[in-house]
Short mmCIF file of C-alpha atoms in Angstrom, two decimals:
data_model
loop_
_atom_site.label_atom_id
_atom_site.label_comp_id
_atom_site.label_asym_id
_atom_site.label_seq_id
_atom_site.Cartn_x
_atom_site.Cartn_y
_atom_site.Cartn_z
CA UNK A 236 4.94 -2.37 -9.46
CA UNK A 237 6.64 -5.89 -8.96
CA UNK A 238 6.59 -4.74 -5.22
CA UNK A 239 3.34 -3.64 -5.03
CA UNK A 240 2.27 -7.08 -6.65
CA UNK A 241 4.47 -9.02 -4.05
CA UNK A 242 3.45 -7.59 -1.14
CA UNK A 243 -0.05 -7.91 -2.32
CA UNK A 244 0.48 -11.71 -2.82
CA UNK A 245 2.31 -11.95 0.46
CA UNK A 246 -0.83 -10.90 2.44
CA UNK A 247 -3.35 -12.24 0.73
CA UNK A 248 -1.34 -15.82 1.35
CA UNK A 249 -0.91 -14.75 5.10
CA UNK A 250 -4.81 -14.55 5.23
CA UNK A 251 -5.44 -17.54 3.31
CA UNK A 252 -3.38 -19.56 5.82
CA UNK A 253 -4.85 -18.39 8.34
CA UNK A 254 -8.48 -19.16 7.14
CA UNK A 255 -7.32 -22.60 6.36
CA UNK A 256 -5.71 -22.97 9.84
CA UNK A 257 -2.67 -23.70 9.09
CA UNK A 258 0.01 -23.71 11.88
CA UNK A 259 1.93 -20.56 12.70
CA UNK A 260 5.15 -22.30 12.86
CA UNK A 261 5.68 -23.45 9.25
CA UNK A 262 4.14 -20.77 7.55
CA UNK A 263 6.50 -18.45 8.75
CA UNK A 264 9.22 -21.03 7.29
CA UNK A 265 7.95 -20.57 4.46
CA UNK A 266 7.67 -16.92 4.59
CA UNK A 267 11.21 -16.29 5.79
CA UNK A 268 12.77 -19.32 3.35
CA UNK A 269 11.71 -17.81 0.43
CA UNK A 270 12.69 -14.81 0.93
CA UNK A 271 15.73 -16.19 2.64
CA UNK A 272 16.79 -17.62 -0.57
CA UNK A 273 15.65 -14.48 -2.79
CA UNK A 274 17.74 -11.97 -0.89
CA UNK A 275 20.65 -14.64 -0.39
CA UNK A 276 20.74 -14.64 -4.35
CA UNK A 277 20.98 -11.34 -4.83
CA UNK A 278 23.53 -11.08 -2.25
CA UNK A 279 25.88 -13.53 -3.95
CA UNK A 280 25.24 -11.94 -7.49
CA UNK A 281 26.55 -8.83 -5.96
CA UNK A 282 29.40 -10.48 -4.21
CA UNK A 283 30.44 -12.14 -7.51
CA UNK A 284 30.02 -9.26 -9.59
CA UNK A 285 32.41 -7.12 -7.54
CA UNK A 286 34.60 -10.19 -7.14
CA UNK A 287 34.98 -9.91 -10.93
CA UNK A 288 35.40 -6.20 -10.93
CA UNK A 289 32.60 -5.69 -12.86
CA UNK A 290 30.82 -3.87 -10.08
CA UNK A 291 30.90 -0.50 -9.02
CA UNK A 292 33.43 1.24 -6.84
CA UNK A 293 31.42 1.36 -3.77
CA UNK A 294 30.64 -2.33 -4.69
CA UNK A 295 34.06 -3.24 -4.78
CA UNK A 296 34.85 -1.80 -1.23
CA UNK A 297 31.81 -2.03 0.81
CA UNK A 298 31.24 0.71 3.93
CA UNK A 299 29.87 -1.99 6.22
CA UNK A 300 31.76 -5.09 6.86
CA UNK A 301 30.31 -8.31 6.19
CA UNK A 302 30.08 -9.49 10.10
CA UNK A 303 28.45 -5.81 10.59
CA UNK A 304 25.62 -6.72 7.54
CA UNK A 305 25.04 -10.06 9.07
CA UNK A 306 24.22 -8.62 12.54
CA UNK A 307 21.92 -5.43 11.41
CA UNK A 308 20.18 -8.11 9.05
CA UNK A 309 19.93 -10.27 11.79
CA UNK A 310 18.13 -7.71 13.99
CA UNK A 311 15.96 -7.06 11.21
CA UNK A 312 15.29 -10.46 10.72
CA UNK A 313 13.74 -10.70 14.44
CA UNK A 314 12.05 -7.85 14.31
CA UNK A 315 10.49 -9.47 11.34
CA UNK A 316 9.28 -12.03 12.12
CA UNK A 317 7.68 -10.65 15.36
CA UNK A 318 5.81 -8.38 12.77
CA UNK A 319 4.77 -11.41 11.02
CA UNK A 320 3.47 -13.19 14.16
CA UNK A 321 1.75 -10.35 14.76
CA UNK A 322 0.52 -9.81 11.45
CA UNK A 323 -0.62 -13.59 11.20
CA UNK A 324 -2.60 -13.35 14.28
CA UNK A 325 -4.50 -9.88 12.54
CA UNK A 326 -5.44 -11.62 9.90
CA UNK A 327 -7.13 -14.14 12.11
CA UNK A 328 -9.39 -11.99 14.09
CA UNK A 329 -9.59 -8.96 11.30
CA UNK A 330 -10.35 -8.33 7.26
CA UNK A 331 -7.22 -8.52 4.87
CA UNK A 332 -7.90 -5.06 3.55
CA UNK A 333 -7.83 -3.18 7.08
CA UNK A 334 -4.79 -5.21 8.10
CA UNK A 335 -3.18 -4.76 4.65
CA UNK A 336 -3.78 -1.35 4.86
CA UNK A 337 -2.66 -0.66 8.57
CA UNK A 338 0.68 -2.86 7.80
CA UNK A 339 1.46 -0.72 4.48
CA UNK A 340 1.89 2.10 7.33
CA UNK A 341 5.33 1.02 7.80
CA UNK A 342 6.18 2.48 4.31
CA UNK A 343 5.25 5.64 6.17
CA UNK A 344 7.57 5.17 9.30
CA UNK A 345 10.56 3.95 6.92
CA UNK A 346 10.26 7.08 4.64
CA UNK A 347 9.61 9.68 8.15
CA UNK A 348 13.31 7.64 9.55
CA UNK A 349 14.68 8.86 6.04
CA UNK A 350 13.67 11.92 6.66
CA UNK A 351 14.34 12.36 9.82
CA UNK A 352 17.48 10.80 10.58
CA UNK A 353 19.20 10.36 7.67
CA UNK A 354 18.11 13.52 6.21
CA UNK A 355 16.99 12.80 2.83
CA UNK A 356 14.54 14.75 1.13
CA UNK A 357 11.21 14.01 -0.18
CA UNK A 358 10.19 14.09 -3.57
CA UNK A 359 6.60 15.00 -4.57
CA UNK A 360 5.63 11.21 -5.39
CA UNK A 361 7.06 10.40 -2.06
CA UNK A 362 4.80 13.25 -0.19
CA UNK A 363 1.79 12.29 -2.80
CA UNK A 364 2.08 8.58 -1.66
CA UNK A 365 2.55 8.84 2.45
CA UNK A 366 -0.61 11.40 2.18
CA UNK A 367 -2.87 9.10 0.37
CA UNK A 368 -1.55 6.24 2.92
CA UNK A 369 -2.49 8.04 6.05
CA UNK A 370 -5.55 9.42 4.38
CA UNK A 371 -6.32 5.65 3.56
CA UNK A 372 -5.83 4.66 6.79
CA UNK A 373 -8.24 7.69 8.21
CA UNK A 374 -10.96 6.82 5.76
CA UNK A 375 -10.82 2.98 6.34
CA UNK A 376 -11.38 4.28 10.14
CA UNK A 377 -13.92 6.34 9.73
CA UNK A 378 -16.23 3.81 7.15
CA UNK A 379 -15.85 0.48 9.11
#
């Protein structure tokens, strides 16, 4: 729910910057600090808690290394922040409930890689929630 919430706030803040035109530049500094600083917290509340060996096993001997975690977060990190240049410029020219709607897609293609290449299963909330999505995302086509 806290997600759901978030993300909510996170687009409806991308459109509101965008109506007030505000620059592309520092927005997305503000996008990426925050949540810069959020995940960088986390991080070092994890690294501290397995530091004390109050952590789990796996968190006490990590499978990636730390150089390997900075570069796949790095590549993430690009990609984005092309999605959010992208997603800035959408909210420009279109409403904030199609482009919502269309972004929350990537749920979708996260849960089919899951699937697909890492070969979990789904559950039935999982299946109930991608076919509500894409049925979303059909209806919003059809009405507008």
């Amino acid at each position: 729910m806290l997600a759901l919430l978030l993300f909510a706030f996170n687009d409806l803040s991308g459109k509101w910057s965008t109506l007030q035109d505000s620059p592309t530049f520092p927005t997305l500094f503000c996008m990426f600090a925050t949540g810069s600083l959020c995940f960088g917290g986390w991080w070092l509340k994890d690294h501290a808690r397995a530091s004390d060996g109050k952590g789990s096993a796996q968190a006490a001997s990590p499978r990636w290394s730390e150089g390997r975690t900075f570069l796949i977060g790095m590549g993430v990190g690009i990609t984005n922040a092309v999605g959010m240049v992208l997603i800035l410029h959408a909210f420009e020219l279109g409403k904030a409930g199609l482009v919502s709607a269309v972004v929350a897609l990537n749920v979708l293609i996260v849960l089919l890689y899951t699937r697909f290449v890492v070969k979990d299963r789904f559950s039935g909330l999982e299946l109930s929630g991608m076919s509500m999505a894409f049925v979303g995302i059909i209806m919003m086509r059809i009405f507008s």
